[in-house]
mmCIF file of C-alpha atoms in Angstrom:
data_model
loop_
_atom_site.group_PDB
_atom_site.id
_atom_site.type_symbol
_atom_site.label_atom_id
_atom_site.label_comp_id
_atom_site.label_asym_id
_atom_site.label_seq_id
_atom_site.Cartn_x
_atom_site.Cartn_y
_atom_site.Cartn_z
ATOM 1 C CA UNK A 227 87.049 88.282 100.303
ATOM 2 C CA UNK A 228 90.888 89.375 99.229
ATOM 3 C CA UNK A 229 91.975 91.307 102.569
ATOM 4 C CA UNK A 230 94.688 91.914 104.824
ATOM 5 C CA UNK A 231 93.820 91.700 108.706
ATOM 6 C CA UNK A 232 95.570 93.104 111.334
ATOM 7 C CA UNK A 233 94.688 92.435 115.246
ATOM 8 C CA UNK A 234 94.436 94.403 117.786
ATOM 9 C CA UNK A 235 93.100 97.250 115.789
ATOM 10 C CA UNK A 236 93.135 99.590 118.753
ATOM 11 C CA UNK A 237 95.944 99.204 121.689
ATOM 12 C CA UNK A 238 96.699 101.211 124.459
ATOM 13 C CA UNK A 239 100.392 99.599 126.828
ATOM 14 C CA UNK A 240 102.990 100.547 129.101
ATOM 15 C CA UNK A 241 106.473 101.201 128.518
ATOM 16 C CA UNK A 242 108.306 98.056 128.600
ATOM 17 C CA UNK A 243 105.533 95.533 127.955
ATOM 18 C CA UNK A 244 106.335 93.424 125.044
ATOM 19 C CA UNK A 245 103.306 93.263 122.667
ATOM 20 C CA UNK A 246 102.972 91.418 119.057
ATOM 21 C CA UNK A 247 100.345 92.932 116.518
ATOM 22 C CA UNK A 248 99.459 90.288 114.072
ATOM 23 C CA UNK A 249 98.805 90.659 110.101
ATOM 24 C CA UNK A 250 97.610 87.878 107.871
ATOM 25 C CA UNK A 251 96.537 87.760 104.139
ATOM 26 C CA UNK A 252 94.871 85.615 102.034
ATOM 27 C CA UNK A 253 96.381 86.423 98.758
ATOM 28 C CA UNK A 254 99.032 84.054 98.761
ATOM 29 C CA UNK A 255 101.084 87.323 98.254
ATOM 30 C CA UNK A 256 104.747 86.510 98.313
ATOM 31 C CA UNK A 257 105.923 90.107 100.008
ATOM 32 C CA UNK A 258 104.815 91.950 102.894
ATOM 33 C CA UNK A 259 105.654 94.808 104.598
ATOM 34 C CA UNK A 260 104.888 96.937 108.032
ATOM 35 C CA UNK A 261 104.728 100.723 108.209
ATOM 36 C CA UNK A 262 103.997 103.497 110.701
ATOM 37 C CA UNK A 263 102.094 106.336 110.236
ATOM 38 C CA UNK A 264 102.847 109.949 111.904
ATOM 39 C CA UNK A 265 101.271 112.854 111.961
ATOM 40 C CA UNK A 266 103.589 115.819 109.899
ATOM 41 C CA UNK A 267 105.858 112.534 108.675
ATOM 42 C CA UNK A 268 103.722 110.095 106.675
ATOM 43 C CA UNK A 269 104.100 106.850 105.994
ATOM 44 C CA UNK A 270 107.521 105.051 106.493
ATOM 45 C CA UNK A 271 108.675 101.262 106.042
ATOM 46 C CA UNK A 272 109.474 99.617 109.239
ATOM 47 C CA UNK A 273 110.536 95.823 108.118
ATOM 48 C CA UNK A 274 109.487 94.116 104.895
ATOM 49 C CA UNK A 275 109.333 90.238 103.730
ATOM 50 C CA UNK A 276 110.026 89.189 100.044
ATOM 51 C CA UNK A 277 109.353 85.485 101.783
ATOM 52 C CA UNK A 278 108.730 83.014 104.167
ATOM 53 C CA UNK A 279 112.187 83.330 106.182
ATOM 54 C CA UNK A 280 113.499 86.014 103.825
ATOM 55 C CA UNK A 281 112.885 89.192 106.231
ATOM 56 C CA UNK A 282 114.684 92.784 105.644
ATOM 57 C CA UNK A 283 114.905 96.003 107.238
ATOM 58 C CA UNK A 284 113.063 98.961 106.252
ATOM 59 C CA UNK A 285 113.854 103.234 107.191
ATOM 60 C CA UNK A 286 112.741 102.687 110.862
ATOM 61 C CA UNK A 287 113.678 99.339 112.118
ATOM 62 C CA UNK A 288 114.708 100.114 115.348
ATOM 63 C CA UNK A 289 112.781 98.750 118.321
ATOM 64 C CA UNK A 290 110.686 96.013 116.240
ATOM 65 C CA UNK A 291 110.941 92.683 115.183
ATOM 66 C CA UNK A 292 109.217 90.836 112.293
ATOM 67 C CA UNK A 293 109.347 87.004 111.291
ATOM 68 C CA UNK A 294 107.692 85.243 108.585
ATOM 69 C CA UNK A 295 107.320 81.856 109.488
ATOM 70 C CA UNK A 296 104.064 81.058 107.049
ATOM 71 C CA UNK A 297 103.746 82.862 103.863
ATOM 72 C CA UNK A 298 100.322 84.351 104.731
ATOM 73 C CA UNK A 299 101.367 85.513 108.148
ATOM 74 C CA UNK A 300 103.500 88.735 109.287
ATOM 75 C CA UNK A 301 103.542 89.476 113.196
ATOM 76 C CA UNK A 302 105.110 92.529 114.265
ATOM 77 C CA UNK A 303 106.922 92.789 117.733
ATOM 78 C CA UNK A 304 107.675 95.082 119.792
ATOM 79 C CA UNK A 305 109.895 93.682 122.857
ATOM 80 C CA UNK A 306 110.312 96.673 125.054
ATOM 81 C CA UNK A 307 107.983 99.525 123.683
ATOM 82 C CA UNK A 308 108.379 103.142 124.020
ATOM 83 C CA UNK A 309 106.496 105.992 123.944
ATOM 84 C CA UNK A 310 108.063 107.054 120.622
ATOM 85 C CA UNK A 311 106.622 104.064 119.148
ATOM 86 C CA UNK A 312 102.880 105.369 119.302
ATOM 87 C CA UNK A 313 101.510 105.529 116.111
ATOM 88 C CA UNK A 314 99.245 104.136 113.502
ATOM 89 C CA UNK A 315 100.899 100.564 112.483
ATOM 90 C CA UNK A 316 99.608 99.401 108.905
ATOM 91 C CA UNK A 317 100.550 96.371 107.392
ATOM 92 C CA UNK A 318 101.018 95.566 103.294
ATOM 93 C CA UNK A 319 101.012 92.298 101.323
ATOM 94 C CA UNK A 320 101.548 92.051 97.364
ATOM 95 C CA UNK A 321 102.855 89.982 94.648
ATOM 96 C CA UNK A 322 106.183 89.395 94.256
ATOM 97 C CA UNK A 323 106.240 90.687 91.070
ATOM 98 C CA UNK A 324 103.715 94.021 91.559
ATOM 99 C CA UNK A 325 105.418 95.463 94.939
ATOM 100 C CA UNK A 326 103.897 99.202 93.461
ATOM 101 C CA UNK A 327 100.623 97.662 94.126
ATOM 102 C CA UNK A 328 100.517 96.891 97.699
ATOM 103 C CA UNK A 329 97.229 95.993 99.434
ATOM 104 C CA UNK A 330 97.044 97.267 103.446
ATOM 105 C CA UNK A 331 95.133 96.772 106.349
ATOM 106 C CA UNK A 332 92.981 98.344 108.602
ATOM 107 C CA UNK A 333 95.516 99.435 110.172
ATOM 108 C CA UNK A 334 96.464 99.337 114.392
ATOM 109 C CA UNK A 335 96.612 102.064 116.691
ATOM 110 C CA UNK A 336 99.197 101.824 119.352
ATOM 111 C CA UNK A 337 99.310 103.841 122.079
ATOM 112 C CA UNK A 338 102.415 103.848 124.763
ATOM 113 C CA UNK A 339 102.113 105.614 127.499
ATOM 114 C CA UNK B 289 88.674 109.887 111.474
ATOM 115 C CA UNK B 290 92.307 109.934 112.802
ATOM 116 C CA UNK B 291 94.336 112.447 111.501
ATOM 117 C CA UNK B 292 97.184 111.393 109.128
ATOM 118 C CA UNK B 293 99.273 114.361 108.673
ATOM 119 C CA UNK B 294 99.813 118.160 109.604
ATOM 120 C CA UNK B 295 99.617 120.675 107.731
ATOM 121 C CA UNK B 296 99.085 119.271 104.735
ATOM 122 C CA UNK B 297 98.904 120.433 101.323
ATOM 123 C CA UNK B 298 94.641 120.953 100.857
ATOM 124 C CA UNK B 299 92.585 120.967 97.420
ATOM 125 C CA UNK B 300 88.765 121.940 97.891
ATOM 126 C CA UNK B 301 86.750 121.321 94.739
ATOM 127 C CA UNK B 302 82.875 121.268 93.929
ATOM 128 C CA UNK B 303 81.572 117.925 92.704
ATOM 129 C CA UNK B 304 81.442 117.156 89.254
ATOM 130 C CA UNK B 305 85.009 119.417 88.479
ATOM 131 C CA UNK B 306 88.535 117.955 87.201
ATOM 132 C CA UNK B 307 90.769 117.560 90.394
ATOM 133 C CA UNK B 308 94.628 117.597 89.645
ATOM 134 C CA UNK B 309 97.060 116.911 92.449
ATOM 135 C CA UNK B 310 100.371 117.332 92.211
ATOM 136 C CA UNK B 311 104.034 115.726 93.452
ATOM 137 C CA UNK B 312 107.456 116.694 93.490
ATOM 138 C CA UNK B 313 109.309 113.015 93.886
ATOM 139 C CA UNK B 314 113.053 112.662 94.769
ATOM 140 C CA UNK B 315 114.380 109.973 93.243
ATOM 141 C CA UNK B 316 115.113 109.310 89.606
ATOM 142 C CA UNK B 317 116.256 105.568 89.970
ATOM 143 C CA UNK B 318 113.047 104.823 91.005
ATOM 144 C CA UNK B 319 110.983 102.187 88.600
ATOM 145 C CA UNK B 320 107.363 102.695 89.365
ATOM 146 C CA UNK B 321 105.624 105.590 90.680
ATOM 147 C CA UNK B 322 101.873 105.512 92.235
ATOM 148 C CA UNK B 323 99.150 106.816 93.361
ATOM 149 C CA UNK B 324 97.555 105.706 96.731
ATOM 150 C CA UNK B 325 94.095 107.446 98.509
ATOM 151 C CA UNK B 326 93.766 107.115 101.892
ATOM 152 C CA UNK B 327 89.999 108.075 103.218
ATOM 153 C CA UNK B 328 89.588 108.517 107.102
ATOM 154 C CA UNK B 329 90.180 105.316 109.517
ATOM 155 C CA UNK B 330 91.478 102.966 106.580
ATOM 156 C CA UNK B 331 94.419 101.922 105.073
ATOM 157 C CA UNK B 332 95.934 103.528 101.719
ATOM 158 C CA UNK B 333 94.322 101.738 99.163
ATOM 159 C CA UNK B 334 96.139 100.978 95.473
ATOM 160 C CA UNK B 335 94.800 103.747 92.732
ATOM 161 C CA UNK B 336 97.089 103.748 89.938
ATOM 162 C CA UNK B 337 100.542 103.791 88.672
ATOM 163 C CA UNK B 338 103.428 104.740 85.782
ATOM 164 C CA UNK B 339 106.258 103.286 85.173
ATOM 165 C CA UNK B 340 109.080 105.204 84.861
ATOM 166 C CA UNK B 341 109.705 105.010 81.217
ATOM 167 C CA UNK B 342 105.905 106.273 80.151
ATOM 168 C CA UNK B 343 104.733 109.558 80.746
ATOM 169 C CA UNK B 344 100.954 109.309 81.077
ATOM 170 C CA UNK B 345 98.664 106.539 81.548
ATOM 171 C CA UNK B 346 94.660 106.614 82.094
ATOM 172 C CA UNK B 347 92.258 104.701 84.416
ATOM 173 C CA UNK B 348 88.618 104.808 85.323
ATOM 174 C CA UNK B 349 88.261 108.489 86.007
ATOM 175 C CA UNK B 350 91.778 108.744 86.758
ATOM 176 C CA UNK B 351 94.969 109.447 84.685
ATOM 177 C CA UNK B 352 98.732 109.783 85.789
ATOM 178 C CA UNK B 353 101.619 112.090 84.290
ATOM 179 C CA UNK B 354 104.927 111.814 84.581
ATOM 180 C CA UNK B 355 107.556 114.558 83.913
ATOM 181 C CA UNK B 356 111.134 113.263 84.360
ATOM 182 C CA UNK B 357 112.588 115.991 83.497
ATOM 183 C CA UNK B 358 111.346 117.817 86.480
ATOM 184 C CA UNK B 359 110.678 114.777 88.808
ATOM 185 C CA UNK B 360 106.863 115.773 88.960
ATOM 186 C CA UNK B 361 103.974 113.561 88.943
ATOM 187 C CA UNK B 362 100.238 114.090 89.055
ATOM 188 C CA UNK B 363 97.012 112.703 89.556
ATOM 189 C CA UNK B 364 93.904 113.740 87.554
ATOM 190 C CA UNK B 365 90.941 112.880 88.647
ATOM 191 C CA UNK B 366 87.554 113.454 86.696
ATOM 192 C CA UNK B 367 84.008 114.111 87.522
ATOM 193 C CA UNK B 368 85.054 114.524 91.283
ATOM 194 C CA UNK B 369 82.661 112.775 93.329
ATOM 195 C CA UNK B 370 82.140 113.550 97.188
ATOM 196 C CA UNK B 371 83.497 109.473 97.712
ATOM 197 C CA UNK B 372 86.928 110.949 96.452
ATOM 198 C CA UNK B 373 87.113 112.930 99.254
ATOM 199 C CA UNK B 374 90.284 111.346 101.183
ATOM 200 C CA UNK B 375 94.287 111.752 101.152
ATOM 201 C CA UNK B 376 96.322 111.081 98.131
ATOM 202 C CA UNK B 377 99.877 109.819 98.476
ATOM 203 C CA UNK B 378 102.384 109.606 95.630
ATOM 204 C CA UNK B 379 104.938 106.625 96.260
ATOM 205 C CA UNK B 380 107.694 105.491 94.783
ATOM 206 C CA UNK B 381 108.915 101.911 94.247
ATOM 207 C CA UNK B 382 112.047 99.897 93.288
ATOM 208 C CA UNK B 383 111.608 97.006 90.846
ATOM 209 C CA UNK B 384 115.115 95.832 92.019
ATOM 210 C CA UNK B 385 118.158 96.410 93.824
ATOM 211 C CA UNK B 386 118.896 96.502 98.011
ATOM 212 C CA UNK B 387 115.298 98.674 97.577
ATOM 213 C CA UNK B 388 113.172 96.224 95.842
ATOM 214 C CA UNK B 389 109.953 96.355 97.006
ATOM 215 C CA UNK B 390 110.002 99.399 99.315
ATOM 216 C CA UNK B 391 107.236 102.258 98.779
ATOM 217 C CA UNK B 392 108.555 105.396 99.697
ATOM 218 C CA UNK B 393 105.197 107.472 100.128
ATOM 219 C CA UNK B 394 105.006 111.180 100.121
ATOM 220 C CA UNK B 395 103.369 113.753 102.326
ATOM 221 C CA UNK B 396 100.132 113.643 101.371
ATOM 222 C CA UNK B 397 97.468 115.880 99.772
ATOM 223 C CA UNK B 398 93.973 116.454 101.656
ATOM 224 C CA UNK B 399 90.929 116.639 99.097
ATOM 225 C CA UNK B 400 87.859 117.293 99.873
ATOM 226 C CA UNK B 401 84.747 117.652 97.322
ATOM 227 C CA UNK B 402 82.014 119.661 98.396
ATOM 228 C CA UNK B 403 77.990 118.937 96.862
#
């Protein structure tokens, strides 16, 4: 089955400790992408990935860190997290080619307290 | 379900009606505009989309317009069902540029069908 995974789904940390929340796809999509979702602020690009080694930032890259070291995978760390980074964390993968049509996980629910 | 937004825009309809919702975009250099439904604990999930130099363009059930002119876009949907019942983003995307690739999503619109 096409999909995009994301693990944990559901995380709950303390200030400070550095966590990574993993995505994968098995699409063989070239581009990927991470985004948070907020209540009264919707959906905004964190980092994105045209390609393995080809990362970029997004509208709210501060505090994460992405690499793309495999073409299927897209980890997303965060090395000193905040309480202002609690939110719902999804992650995208599509063609090259077809970046309108972008395929997303389950999505991961982060909680700092 | 989690909540994804505040006091957002709401559309109640009765199954089997024509839903419309509506979208007031911001930028005119963008190349492809879309349509993404988001139903409770899931991720947005890929509807439909227009590219900027077409003005309407029909799926199953579904059709798109675009009015340049006024930066507005809409979603049609036909023959509501209860399983449309979710949140519908509009997004924008860049086929090029520093942007390429980037969805920029709008607030969102809340519809719920009701038997």
């Amino acid at each position: 089955e096409a999909q995009v995974t994301q693990n944990p789904r559901y995380l709950i940390t303390v200030t400070g400790k550095k966590l990574t929340v993993t995505c994968s796809q098995n699409m063989n999509h070239e581009y990927m992408s991470w985004y948070r979702q907020d209540p009264g602020l919707g959906l905004r690009q964190i980092y994105y990935s045209m390609n393995v080694e080809v990362t970029d930032k997004g509208d709210v890259p501060e505090g994460y860190k992405v690499s793309r070291k495999e073409k299927r995978n897209f980890p997303l760390i965060l090395e000193s997290p905040s309480p202002n980074q609690t939110s719902l964390y999804f992650c995208a993968s599509s063609f090259r080619g077809a970046s309108y049509e972008q395929y997303f996980g389950p999505g991961t629910r982060l909680t700092v307290t | 379900g989690e909540s994804v937004g505040l006091h957002l825009p709401t559309l109640s309809v009765q199954e089997g009606d024509n839903s419309i919702i509506n979208c007031a975009y911001s930028n005119s250099a963008s190349d492809y505009f879309i349509w993404y439904k988001q139903e409770s604990g899931k991720g947005p999930q890929f509807i439909i989309d227009i590219r900027s130099n077409m003005d309407k363009r029909q799926g199953q059930r579904v059709t798109v317009l675009l009015n340049k002119t006024v930066k507005h876009l809409s979603l049609q949907i036909a023959a509501t069902q209860p399983g449309d019942s979710a949140v519908y983003f509009c997004a924008e995307n860049m086929a090029g540029g520093t942007s390429y690739g980037k969805l920029t999503f709008g607030q969102g619109t809340i519809l719920t069908v009701h038997p």
